[in-house]
Amino acid sequence: MTKTDHYNFAYLDEQTKRMIRRALLKALAVPGYQVPFASREMPMPYGWGTGGVQVSAAVLTPEDRFKVIDQGADDTTNAVSIRKFFGRVAGVEATERTAEATVIQTRHRIPEEPLIEGQILVYQVPIPEPLRFLEPRETETRKMHALQEYGLMHVKLYEDIARHGHIATAYAYPVKVAGRYVMDPSPIPKFDNPKMEMAAIQLFGAGREQRIYAVPPYTSVVSLDFEDYPFQRMKAEKPCALCGAEDSYLDEVIVDDAGGRMFVCSDTDYCATRRDDGHVGAMGAPYEEGQA
Amino acid sequence: MSVQNASQESCRDCSERSWAAAEPLLSVRGVSKFYGARIGCADVSFDLYPGEVMGIVGESGSGKSTLLNCLAGHLAPDAGEVQFDTRAEGLKDTVTMSEPERRMLGRTDWAFVHQNPRDGLRMGVSAGGNVGERLMAVGARHYGAIRESALDWLGRVEIEADRVDDRPSAFSGGMQQRLQIARNLVTGPRLVFMDEPTGGLDVSVQARLLDLMRGLVRQMGLSAIIVTHDLAVVRLLADRLMVMKSGHVVETGLTDQVLDDPQHAYTQLLVSSVLQV
């Protein structure tokens, strides 16, 4: 609260936050429906999470503990700059612990640790319209949502199977929310799709596209599929090289120019917590001075 | 109605055929469409019976495409009604019915074959996906079954099975047109609208396509409305003919009757304009 002489709390003015909150309430009332809102210019380029930042700014209170992740990691450029931004304009406490955070802004991942009631997960969304690349006309896609004409979404999955023998869509895998709207879950891996039926509130903000949508707690989120090609989660068939976890989503890291690679948890907090608890993976030996 | 009587008299022995006595499938009354002060089409009325193929001929700008678009629900007519015999509720005015209902008809009981296959196909989607789209739009969710009927329909329109995963952009014009027909007929529609289906194809491909369409129409007992300026097309496909000029219907009758004994001055001109080889 010390910075309020320079900025309004959380950067946005109160009228803007009010406008965004109204859009958020409508989005929660109609799960999966894309609510238009008057997206503001933010002090960062489009594509860096302007939608998520505006949603976070509208829901943050001075008592919140804020966590930002980018591809699961707390220490990447995007995450660090957004965390610093809110540290400066809202003065909220930052944390890297999923369990401690009350508001989590994320890009491309859902944390491994199950979220609980009272937490809010804010997604940064590049393209909110799941039908965009199948039907370029926005007037038409809006009509298709209104009339629940979602056959086209399956044409995309059909094409996947025809070309690759299985549903090759690996991220931004379309889901049907509360049995009504088909929604783009933002570019999270389809490994995370089943986690979307959770106890926390999920809010999605797309700044450039000026759309907000939401999934309330305990809402059904069904990944689309065919009867004979059911939805399947997908991850690297390895345990984490650092913490040995077998249930987490892994990043592949190239370690030399001779084909060497390692698989590590993409959720850095999850991995670190496990290592603190004494779990060690195949390449997770503690670093000692003088080695290597 | 004189047309209907005439057709009954001309084949007394086949008066048992269901369409002769049945309710009309499509009943059009006083359909008009204006573009500002200009006339698109004016006061068009006719009945189309199940299993019947009607041709609409006329020169460019005579309002035949406007009429077709009004009938198919792509344009809202300024006056008149278009009654369609829906499966659930019998005759129903498609102009005043709700949009979801009309769009539902558009992907189940109706089919629309565009002149340019690019307008009717998804060019970025494989042939199988194009055929399967209508099935998926009405709720098919079994990949194997969808693919099987896609292959079946490609076979029926004489496209080899190994082209099923190719995109339409890799097809010739004639193949694209046949693919468009397969995509439209896969859900077993009862009424097909065709807008110059053979336009832009060379004559040998045209002949093959006409032959195919004639076979499909007869096999499936389809009703169809075909808009064309090519009299040979209607001679082959259509049972009845409507001649349009400047937005008005100037002559109707059995196809052979109109073409062999044209009454209206414009029809006479049209028939005599055809080049003889």
PDB file of C-alpha atoms in Angstrom, chain B residues 3 26 28-31 41-48 52-59 62-68 71 224-231 234-235 238-245 247-259 264 266-267 270:
ATOM      1  CA  VAL B   3     -48.111 -28.706 -64.982  1.00  0.00           C
ATOM      2  CA  LEU B  26     -41.527 -27.529 -51.043  1.00  0.00           C
ATOM      3  CA  VAL B  28     -43.263 -21.558 -52.698  1.00  0.00           C
ATOM      4  CA  ARG B  29     -45.750 -18.696 -52.694  1.00  0.00           C
ATOM      5  CA  GLY B  30     -45.148 -15.172 -53.938  1.00  0.00           C
ATOM      6  CA  VAL B  31     -41.428 -14.990 -53.125  1.00  0.00           C
ATOM      7  CA  CYS B  41     -36.965 -11.854 -58.266  1.00  0.00           C
ATOM      8  CA  ALA B  42     -40.650 -11.063 -58.087  1.00  0.00           C
ATOM      9  CA  ASP B  43     -43.713 -13.037 -57.094  1.00  0.00           C
ATOM     10  CA  VAL B  44     -42.407 -16.557 -57.739  1.00  0.00           C
ATOM     11  CA  SER B  45     -44.738 -19.435 -56.841  1.00  0.00           C
ATOM     12  CA  PHE B  46     -44.424 -23.164 -57.457  1.00  0.00           C
ATOM     13  CA  ASP B  47     -44.713 -26.565 -55.814  1.00  0.00           C
ATOM     14  CA  LEU B  48     -41.981 -29.170 -55.800  1.00  0.00           C
ATOM     15  CA  GLU B  52     -38.976 -34.279 -58.612  1.00  0.00           C
ATOM     16  CA  VAL B  53     -36.157 -32.317 -60.209  1.00  0.00           C
ATOM     17  CA  MET B  54     -36.874 -28.785 -61.285  1.00  0.00           C
ATOM     18  CA  GLY B  55     -34.670 -26.671 -63.472  1.00  0.00           C
ATOM     19  CA  ILE B  56     -34.552 -22.896 -63.377  1.00  0.00           C
ATOM     20  CA  VAL B  57     -33.078 -21.368 -66.527  1.00  0.00           C
ATOM     21  CA  GLY B  58     -32.552 -17.821 -67.636  1.00  0.00           C
ATOM     22  CA  GLU B  59     -29.839 -15.434 -68.705  1.00  0.00           C
ATOM     23  CA  SER B  62     -32.472 -12.891 -64.477  1.00  0.00           C
ATOM     24  CA  GLY B  63     -32.771 -13.522 -60.751  1.00  0.00           C
ATOM     25  CA  LYS B  64     -32.373 -17.290 -60.717  1.00  0.00           C
ATOM     26  CA  SER B  65     -29.519 -17.352 -58.201  1.00  0.00           C
ATOM     27  CA  THR B  66     -31.326 -14.801 -56.031  1.00  0.00           C
ATOM     28  CA  LEU B  67     -34.363 -17.039 -56.051  1.00  0.00           C
ATOM     29  CA  LEU B  68     -32.302 -20.100 -55.156  1.00  0.00           C
ATOM     30  CA  LEU B  71     -35.303 -20.725 -51.099  1.00  0.00           C
ATOM     31  CA  ALA B 224     -33.607 -31.041 -56.546  1.00  0.00           C
ATOM     32  CA  ILE B 225     -33.746 -27.501 -57.782  1.00  0.00           C
ATOM     33  CA  ILE B 226     -31.087 -26.820 -60.378  1.00  0.00           C
ATOM     34  CA  VAL B 227     -30.223 -23.317 -61.480  1.00  0.00           C
ATOM     35  CA  THR B 228     -28.356 -23.176 -64.761  1.00  0.00           C
ATOM     36  CA  HIS B 229     -28.091 -21.368 -68.034  1.00  0.00           C
ATOM     37  CA  ASP B 230     -27.139 -24.575 -69.813  1.00  0.00           C
ATOM     38  CA  LEU B 231     -30.203 -26.052 -71.487  1.00  0.00           C
ATOM     39  CA  VAL B 234     -31.822 -29.359 -67.594  1.00  0.00           C
ATOM     40  CA  ARG B 235     -32.756 -31.534 -70.584  1.00  0.00           C
ATOM     41  CA  ALA B 238     -34.888 -31.876 -64.854  1.00  0.00           C
ATOM     42  CA  ASP B 239     -38.472 -33.099 -64.931  1.00  0.00           C
ATOM     43  CA  ARG B 240     -39.865 -29.602 -64.960  1.00  0.00           C
ATOM     44  CA  LEU B 241     -38.570 -26.270 -66.095  1.00  0.00           C
ATOM     45  CA  MET B 242     -39.079 -22.691 -65.038  1.00  0.00           C
ATOM     46  CA  VAL B 243     -37.833 -19.917 -67.337  1.00  0.00           C
ATOM     47  CA  MET B 244     -36.943 -16.598 -65.731  1.00  0.00           C
ATOM     48  CA  LYS B 245     -36.365 -13.194 -67.234  1.00  0.00           C
ATOM     49  CA  GLY B 247     -36.796 -11.453 -62.080  1.00  0.00           C
ATOM     50  CA  HIS B 248     -40.086 -12.817 -63.336  1.00  0.00           C
ATOM     51  CA  VAL B 249     -41.088 -16.358 -64.262  1.00  0.00           C
ATOM     52  CA  VAL B 250     -42.122 -16.204 -67.896  1.00  0.00           C
ATOM     53  CA  GLU B 251     -42.837 -19.845 -68.612  1.00  0.00           C
ATOM     54  CA  THR B 252     -43.155 -23.135 -66.740  1.00  0.00           C
ATOM     55  CA  GLY B 253     -43.847 -26.661 -67.897  1.00  0.00           C
ATOM     56  CA  LEU B 254     -42.404 -30.090 -68.453  1.00  0.00           C
ATOM     57  CA  THR B 255     -38.824 -29.854 -69.618  1.00  0.00           C
ATOM     58  CA  ASP B 256     -39.352 -31.439 -73.014  1.00  0.00           C
ATOM     59  CA  GLN B 257     -42.517 -29.434 -73.543  1.00  0.00           C
ATOM     60  CA  VAL B 258     -40.820 -26.129 -72.823  1.00  0.00           C
ATOM     61  CA  LEU B 259     -37.702 -26.883 -74.802  1.00  0.00           C
ATOM     62  CA  HIS B 264     -42.900 -17.212 -74.658  1.00  0.00           C
ATOM     63  CA  TYR B 266     -37.864 -15.107 -74.545  1.00  0.00           C
ATOM     64  CA  THR B 267     -37.917 -18.896 -74.253  1.00  0.00           C
ATOM     65  CA  LEU B 270     -33.181 -18.916 -75.482  1.00  0.00           C
TER      66      LEU B 270
END
